[in-house]
Tab-separated table of C-alpha atoms in Angstrom:
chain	number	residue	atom	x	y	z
A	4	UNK	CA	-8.149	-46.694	-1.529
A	5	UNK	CA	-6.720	-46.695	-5.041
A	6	UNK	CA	-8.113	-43.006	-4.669
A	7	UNK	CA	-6.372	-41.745	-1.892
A	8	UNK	CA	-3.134	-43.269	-3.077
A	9	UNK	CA	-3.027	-41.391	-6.268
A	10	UNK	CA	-4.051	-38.337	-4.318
A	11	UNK	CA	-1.127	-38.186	-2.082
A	12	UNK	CA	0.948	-39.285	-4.667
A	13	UNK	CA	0.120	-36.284	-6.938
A	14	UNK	CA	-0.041	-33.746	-3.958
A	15	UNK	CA	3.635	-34.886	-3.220
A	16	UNK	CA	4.764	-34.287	-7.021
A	17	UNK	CA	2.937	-30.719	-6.828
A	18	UNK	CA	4.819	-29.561	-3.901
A	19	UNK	CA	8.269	-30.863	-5.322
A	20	UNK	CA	6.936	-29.289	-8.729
A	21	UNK	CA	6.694	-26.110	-6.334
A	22	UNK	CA	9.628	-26.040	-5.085
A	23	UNK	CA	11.316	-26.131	-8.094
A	24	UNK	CA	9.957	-23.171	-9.264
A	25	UNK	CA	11.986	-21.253	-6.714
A	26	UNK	CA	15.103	-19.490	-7.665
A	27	UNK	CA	15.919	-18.089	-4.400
A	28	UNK	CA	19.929	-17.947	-3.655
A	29	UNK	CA	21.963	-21.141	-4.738
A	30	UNK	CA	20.283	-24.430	-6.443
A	31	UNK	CA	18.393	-25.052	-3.337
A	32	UNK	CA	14.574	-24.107	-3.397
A	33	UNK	CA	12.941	-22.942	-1.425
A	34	UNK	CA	1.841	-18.325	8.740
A	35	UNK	CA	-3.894	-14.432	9.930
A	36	UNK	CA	-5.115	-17.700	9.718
A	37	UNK	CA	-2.887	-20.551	9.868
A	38	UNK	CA	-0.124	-18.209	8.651
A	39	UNK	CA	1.010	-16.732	11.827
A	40	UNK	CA	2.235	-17.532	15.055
A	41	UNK	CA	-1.070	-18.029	16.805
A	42	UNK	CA	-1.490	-21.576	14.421
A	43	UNK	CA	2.070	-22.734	15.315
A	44	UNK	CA	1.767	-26.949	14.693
A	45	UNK	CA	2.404	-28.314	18.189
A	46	UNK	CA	4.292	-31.021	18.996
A	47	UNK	CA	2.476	-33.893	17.676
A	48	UNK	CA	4.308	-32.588	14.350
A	49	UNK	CA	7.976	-33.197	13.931
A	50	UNK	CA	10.633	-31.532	11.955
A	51	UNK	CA	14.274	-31.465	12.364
A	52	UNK	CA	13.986	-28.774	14.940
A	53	UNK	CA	11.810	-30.320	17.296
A	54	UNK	CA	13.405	-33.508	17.935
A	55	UNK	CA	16.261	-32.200	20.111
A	56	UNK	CA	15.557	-29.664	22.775
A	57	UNK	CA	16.399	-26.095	22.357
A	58	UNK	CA	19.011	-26.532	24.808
A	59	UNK	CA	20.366	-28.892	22.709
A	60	UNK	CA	20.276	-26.951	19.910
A	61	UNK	CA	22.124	-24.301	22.031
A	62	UNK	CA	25.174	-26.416	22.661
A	63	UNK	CA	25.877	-27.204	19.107
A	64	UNK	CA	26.305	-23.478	18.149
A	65	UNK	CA	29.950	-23.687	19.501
A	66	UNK	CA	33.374	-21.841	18.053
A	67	UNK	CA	35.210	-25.239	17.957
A	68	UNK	CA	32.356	-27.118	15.965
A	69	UNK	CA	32.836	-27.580	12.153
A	70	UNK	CA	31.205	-24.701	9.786
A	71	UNK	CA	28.469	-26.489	8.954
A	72	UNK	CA	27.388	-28.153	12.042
A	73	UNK	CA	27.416	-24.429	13.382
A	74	UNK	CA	25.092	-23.103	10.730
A	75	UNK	CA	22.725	-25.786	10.687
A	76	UNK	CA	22.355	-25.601	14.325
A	77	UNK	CA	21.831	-21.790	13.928
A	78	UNK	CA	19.088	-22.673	10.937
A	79	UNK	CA	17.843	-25.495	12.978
A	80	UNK	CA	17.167	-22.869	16.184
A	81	UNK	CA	15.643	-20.379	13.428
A	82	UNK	CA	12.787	-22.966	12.637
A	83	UNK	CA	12.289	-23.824	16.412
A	84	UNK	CA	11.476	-20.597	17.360
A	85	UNK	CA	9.326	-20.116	14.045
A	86	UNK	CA	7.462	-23.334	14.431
A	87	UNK	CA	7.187	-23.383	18.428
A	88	UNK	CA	8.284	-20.486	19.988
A	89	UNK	CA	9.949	-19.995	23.359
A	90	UNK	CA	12.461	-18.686	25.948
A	91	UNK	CA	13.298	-15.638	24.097
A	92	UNK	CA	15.623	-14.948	26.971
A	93	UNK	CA	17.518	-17.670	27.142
A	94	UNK	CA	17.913	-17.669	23.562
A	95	UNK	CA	20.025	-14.172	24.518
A	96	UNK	CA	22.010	-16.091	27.486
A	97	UNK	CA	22.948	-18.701	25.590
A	98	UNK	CA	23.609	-17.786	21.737
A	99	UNK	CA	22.648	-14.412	21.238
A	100	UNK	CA	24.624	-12.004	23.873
A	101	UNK	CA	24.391	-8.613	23.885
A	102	UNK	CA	21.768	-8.751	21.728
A	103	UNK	CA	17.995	-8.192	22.852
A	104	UNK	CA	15.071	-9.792	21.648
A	105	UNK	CA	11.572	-8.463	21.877
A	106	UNK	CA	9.725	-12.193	20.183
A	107	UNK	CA	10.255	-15.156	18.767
A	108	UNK	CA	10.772	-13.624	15.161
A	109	UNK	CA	13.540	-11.753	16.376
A	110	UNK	CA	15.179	-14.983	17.666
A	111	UNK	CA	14.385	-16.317	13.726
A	112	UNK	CA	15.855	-13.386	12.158
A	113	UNK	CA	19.260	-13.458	14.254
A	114	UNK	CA	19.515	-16.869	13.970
A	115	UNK	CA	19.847	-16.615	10.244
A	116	UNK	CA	21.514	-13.380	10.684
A	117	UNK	CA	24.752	-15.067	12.509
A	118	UNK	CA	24.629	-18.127	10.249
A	119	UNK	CA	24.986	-15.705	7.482
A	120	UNK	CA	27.769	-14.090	8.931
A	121	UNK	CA	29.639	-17.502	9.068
A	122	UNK	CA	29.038	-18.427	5.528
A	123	UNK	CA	28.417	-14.251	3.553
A	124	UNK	CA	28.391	-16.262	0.254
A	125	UNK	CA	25.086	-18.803	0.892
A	126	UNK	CA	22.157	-15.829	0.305
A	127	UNK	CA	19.604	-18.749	1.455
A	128	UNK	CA	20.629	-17.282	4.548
A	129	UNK	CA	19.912	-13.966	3.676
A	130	UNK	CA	16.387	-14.489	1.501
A	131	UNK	CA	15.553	-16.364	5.386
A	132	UNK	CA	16.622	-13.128	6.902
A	133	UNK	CA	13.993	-10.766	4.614
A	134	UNK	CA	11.685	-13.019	5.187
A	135	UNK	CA	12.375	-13.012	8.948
A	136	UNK	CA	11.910	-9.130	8.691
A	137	UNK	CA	9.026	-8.948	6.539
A	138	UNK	CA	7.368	-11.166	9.582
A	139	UNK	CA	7.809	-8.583	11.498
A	140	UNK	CA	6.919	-5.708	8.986
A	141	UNK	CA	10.414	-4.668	8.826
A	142	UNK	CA	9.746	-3.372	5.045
A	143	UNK	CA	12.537	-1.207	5.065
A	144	UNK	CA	15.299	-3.996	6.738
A	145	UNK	CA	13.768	-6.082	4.320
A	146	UNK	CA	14.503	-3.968	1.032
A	147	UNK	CA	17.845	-3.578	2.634
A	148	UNK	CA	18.400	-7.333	2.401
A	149	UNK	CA	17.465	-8.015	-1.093
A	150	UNK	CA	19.771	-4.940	-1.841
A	151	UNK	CA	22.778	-7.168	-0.172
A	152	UNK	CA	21.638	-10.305	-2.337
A	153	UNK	CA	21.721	-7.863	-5.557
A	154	UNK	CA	25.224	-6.784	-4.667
A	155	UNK	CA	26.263	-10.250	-4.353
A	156	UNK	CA	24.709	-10.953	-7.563
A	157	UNK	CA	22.775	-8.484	-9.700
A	158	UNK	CA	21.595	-11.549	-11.561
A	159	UNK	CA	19.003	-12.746	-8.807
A	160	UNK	CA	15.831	-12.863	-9.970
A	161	UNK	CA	13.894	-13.823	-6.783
A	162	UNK	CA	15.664	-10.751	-4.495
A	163	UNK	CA	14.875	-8.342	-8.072
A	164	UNK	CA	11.137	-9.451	-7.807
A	165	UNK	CA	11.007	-9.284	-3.948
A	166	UNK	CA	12.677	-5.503	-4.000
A	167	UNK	CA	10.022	-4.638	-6.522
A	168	UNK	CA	6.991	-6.347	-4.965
A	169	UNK	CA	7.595	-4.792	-1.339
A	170	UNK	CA	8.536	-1.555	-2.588
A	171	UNK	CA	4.722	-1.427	-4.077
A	172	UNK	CA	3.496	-2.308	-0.689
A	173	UNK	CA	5.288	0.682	0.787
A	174	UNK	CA	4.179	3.024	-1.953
A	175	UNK	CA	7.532	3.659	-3.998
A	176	UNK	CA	5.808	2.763	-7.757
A	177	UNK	CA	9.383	4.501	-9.005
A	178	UNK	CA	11.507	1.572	-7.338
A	179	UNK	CA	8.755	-0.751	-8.399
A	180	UNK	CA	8.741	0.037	-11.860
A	181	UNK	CA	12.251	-0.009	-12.077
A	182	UNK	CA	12.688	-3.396	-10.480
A	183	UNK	CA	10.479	-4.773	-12.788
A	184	UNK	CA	12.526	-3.407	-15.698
A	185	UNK	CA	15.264	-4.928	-14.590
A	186	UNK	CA	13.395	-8.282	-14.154
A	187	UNK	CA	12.355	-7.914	-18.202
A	188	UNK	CA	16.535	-8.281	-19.002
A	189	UNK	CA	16.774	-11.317	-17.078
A	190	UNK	CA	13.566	-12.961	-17.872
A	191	UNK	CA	11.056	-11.166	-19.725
A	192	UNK	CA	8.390	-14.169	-19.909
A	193	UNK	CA	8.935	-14.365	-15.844
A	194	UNK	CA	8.796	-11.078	-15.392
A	195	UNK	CA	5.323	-10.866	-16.998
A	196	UNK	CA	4.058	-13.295	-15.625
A	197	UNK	CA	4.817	-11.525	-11.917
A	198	UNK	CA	2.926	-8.366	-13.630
A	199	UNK	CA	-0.125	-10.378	-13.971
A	200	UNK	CA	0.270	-11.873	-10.425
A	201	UNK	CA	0.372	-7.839	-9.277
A	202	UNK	CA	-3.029	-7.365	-11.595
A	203	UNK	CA	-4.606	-10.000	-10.103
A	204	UNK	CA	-4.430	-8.463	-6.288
A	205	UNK	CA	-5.410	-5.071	-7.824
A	206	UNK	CA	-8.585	-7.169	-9.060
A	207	UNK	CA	-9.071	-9.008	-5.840
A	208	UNK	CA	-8.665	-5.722	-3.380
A	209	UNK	CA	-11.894	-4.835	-5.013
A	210	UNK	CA	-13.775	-7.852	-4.953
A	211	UNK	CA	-17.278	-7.670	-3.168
A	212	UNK	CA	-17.611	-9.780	-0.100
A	213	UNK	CA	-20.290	-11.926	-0.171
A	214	UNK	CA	-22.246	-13.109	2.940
A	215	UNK	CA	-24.845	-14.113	1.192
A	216	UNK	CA	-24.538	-17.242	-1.542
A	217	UNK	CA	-24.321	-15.463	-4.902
A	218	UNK	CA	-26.411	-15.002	-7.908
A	219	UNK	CA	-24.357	-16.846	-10.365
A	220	UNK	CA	-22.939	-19.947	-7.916
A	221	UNK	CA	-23.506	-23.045	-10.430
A	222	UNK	CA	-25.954	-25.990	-9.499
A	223	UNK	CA	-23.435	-28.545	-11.232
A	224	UNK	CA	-20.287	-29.286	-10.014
A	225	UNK	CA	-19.594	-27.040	-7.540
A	226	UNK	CA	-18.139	-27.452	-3.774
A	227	UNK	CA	-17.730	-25.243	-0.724
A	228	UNK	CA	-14.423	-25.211	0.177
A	229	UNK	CA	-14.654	-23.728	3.857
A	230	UNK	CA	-11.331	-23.142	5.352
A	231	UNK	CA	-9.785	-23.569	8.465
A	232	UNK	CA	-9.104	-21.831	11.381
A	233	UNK	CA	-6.254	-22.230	14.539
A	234	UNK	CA	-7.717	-24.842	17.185
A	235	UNK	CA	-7.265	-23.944	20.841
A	236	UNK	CA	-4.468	-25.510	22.795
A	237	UNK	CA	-7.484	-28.241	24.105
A	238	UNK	CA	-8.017	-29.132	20.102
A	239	UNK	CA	-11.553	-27.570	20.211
A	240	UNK	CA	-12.815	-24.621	17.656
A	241	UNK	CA	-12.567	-20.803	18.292
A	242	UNK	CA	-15.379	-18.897	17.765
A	243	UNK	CA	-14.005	-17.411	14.739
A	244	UNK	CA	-14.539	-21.301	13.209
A	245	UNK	CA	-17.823	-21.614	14.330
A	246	UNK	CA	-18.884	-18.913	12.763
A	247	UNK	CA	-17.498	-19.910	9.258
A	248	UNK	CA	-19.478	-23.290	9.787
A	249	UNK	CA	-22.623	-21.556	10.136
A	250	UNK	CA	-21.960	-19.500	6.653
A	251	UNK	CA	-20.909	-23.171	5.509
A	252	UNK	CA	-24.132	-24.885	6.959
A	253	UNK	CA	-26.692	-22.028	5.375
A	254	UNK	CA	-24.950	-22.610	1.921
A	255	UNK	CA	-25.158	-26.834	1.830
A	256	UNK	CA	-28.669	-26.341	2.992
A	257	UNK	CA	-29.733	-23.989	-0.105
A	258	UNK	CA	-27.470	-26.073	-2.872
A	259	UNK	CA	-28.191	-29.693	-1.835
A	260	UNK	CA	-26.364	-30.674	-4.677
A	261	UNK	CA	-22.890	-28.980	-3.740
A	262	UNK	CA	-20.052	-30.785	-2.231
A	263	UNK	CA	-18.182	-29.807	1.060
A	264	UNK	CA	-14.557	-29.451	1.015
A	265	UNK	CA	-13.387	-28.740	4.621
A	266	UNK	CA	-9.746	-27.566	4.606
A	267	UNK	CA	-7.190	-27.591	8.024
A	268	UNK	CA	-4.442	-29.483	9.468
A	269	UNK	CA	-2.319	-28.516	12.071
A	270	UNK	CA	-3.242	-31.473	14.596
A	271	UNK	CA	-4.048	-30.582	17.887
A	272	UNK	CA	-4.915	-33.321	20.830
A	273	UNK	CA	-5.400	-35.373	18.018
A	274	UNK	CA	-7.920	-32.968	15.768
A	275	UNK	CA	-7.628	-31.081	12.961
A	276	UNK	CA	-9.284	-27.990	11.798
A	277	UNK	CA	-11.004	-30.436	9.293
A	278	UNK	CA	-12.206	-33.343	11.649
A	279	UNK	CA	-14.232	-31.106	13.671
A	280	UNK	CA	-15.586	-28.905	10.695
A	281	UNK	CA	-16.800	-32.612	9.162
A	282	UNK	CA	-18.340	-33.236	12.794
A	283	UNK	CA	-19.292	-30.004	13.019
A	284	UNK	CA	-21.505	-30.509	9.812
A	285	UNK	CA	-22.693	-33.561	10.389
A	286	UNK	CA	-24.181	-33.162	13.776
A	287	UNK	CA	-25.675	-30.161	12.195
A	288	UNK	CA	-27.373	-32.112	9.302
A	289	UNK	CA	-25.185	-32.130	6.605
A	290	UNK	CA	-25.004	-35.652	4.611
A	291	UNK	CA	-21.609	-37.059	5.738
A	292	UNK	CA	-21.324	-38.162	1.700
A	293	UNK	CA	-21.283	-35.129	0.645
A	294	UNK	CA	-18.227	-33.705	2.766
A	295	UNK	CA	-14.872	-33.978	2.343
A	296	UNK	CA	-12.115	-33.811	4.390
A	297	UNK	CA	-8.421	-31.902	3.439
A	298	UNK	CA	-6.854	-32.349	6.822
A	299	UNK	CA	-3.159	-32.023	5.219
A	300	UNK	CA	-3.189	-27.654	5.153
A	301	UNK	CA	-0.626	-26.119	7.824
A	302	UNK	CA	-1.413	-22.825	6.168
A	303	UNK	CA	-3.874	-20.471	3.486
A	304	UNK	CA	-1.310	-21.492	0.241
A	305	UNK	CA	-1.774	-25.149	1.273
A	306	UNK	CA	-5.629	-24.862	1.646
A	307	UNK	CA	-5.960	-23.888	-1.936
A	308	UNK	CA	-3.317	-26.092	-3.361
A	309	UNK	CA	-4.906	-29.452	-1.415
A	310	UNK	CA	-8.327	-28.304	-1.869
A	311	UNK	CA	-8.116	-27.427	-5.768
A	312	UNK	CA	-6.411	-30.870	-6.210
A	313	UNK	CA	-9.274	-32.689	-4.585
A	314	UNK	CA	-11.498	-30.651	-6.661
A	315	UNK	CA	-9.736	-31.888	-9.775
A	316	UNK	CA	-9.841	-35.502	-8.712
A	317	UNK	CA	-13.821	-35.205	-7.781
A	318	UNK	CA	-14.329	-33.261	-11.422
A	319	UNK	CA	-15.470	-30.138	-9.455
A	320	UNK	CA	-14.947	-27.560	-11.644
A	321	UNK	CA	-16.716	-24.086	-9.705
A	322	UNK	CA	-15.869	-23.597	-5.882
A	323	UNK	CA	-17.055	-20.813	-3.455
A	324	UNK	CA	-14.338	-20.278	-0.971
A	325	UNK	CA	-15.676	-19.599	2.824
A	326	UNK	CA	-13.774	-17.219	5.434
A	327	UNK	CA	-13.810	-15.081	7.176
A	328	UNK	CA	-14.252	-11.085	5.662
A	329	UNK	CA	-10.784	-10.029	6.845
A	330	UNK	CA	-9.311	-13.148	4.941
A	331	UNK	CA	-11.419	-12.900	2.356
A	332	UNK	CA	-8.867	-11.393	-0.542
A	333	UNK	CA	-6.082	-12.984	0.527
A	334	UNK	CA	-7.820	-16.170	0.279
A	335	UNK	CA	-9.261	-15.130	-3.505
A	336	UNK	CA	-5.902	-14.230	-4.782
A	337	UNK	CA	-4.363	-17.692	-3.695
A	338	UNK	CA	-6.584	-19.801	-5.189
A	339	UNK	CA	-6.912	-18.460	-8.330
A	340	UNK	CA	-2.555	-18.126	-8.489
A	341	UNK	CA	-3.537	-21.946	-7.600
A	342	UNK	CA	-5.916	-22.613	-10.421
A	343	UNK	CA	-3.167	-20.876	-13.156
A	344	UNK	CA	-0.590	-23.112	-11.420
A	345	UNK	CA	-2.933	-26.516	-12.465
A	346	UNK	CA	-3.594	-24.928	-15.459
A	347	UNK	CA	-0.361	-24.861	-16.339
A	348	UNK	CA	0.281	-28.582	-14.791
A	349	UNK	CA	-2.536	-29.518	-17.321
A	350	UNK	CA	-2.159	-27.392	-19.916
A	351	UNK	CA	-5.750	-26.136	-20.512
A	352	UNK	CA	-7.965	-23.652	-18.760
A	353	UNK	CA	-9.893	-24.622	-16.271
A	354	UNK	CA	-12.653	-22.257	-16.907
A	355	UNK	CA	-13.008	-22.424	-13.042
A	356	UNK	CA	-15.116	-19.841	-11.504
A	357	UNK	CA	-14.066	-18.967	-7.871
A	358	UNK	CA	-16.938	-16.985	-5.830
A	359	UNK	CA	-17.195	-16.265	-2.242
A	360	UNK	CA	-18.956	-16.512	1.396
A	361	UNK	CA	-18.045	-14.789	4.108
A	362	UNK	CA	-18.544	-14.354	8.142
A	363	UNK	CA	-18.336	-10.673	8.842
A	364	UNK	CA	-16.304	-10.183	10.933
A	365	UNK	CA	-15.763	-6.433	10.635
A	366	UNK	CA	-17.734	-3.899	12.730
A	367	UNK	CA	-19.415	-2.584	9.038
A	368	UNK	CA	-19.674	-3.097	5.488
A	369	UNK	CA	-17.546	0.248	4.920
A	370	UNK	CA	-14.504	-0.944	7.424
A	371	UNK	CA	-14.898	-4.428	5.189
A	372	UNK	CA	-13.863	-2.516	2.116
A	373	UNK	CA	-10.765	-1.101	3.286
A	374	UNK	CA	-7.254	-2.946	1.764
A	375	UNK	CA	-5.055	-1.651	4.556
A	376	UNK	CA	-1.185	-2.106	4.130
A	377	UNK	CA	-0.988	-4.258	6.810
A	378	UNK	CA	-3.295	-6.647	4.360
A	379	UNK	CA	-1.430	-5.759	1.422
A	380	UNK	CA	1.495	-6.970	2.831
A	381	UNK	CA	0.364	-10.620	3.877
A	382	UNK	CA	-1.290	-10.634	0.784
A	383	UNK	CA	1.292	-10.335	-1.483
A	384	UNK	CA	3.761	-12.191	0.955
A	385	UNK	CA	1.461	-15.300	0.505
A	386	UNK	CA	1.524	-14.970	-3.212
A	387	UNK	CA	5.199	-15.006	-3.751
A	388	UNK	CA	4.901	-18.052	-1.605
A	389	UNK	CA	2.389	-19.770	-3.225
A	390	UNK	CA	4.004	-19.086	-6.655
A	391	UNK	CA	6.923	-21.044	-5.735
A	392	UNK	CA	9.440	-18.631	-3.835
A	393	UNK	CA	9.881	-19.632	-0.245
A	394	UNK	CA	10.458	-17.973	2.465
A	395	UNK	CA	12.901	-20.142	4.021
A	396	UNK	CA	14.720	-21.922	1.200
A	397	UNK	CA	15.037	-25.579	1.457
A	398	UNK	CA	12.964	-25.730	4.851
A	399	UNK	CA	9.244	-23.894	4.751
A	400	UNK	CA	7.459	-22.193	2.420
């Protein structure tokens, strides 16, 4: 018991610590897999935004409220529609006229876009807006936003960082290189500290994709961490998670001696991604003592930092991460931006050696290989995230 306290008691300094680290806009700091839309939590999870309907929400946007109550209804409506979805349509009868909306991420991004427009001077509003647009792969609309933050105030480090990183991921090195000189007169220790961030991906893009346990996986402290995947509406396991189990289930058979981390939140009908993986394993033959259950993840930046701090309170020092292929490097590159985050919470090395497992779920080996853009992108979207910038200041990372 004493245990479990301490654990949640560290895991909520870490994501304070987190959000500290942010520098996005004014003093406040700020979903694939669980990262998208698909994952949404349902309604079993509450937030500010789901405990008044969205018609509610719609009334308080009104010309003779008060500034504020305006703008939080606005950011309140934003989250909604991020979190749950819905009537895009009557999003456009009722707050948003004249305007039309092809999804739900449109809905996010106008919603922030309006609030802005009542208060020009908060650029939380506007880092919510690039995000909004890099949702959508709105690169360009994107770059244009951080540009409006700069002219506000050159001195933002966050909207320097963010111009640099996505003009990479749309193949301008000369704007990227140029942010990034930029970032050395503001913060020169920051700054390099992003460049290794941008080594590491080039590292991971390359890494080979294991589907078989490799050579070098230690015998001695050393867990599986096998990650999550969106339930169905009905709370049972897509294919896609089955499939990961069975990778999961072939590697605690051939190291008896490893522990099983299963990682996944996001409740739905009362499961989580990690009650049915421990099931799962169990009814499959897998000691029940030697898996353990992170039920706490919404997303692939919370899997790693939940799972890595079990791992530290269960003196695991190696892990193999299981996925699937096509989340394979995204996964990679978060936990080990995770592992230099405890590091640094710590203050040694951890000496930690991350490996992988995967399911295949690509048609070949060759199409496996392939970073695409669109990969790129989420890759590198989840890493500014999971080193402490959100994309949403003040309400989700």
């Amino acid at each position: 018991m004493r245990k479990v306290i301490l654990r949640l008691v560290v895991l909520l300094l870490l994501a304070v610590g987190l959000a500290a680290c942010s520098e996005q806009g004014s003093s406040q700091n700020s979903k694939g897999e669980n990262d998208s839309k698909a994952s949404k939590a349902t309604t079993e999870q509450s937030g500010n935004a789901s405990e008044e309907s969205v018609e509610d929400l719609f009334k308080r946007v009104k010309n003779n409220s008060p500034t504020s109550e305006r703008v939080n209804a606005l950011k309140d409506i934003a989250m909604h529609y991020y979190w749950y979805g819905g009537d895009v349509k009557k999003a456009e009868k009722n707050v948003f006229k004249g305007i039309t909306l092809h999804g739900d991420y449109d809905v996010v991004e106008e919603a922030f876009r309006q609030a802005s427009q009542i208060d020009p001077y908060d650029l939380d509003l506007r880092y919510s807006i690039a995000s909004a647009q890099v949702l959508q792969k709105d690169i360009p609309g994107a770059l244009d936003t951080y540009q409006e933050i700069l002219h506000l105030d050159s001195k933002q480090f966050n909207a320097q960082l963010l111009y640099g990183i996505y003009s990479k991921v749309q193949g301008n090195e000369a704007d990227y290189q140029s942010s990034f000189k930029k970032l050395d007169e503001l913060n020169k220790e920051k700054a390099d500290a992003y460049r290794h961030r941008v080594e590491l991906v080039d590292e991971k893009k390359d890494a080979t994709l294991h589907t078989e346990a490799p050579d070098d996986i230690s015998k001695k402290n050393h867990a599986f961490v096998v990650l999550g995947y969106a339930l169905s509406d009905e709370g049972k396991m897509e294919d896609t998670l089955k499939e990961r189990l069975k990778v999961a289930k072939k590697a605690a058979e051939e190291f008896p001696e490893s522990k099983m981390i299963v990682s996944g939140g996001v409740p739905k009908k009362g499961n989580t991604e990690a009650s049915v993986m421990y099931e799962w394993l169990a009814d499959h033959g897998i000691d029940k003592d030697r898996i353990i259950k992170e039920d706490l993840a919404t997303d692939t930046v919370e899997n790693a930092l939940f799972s890595m701090e079990i791992a530290n309170q269960e003196n695991i020092n190696d892990i193999t991460v299981i996925s699937s292929a096509s989340h394979m490097r995204r996964a990679l590159v978060i936990f080990n931006e995770i592992d230099r985050m405890f590091e640094k919470v710590h203050d040694k090395k951890s000496g930690r050696q991350i490996t992988n497992m995967v399911y295949m779920d690509y048609d070949s080996e060759k199409e496996a290989r392939k970073f695409t853009k669109d990969e790129e992108l989420v890759v590198y979207r989840d890493l500014m995230r999971a080193s402490g910038i959100w994309s949403f200041p003040g309400m989700q990372r």
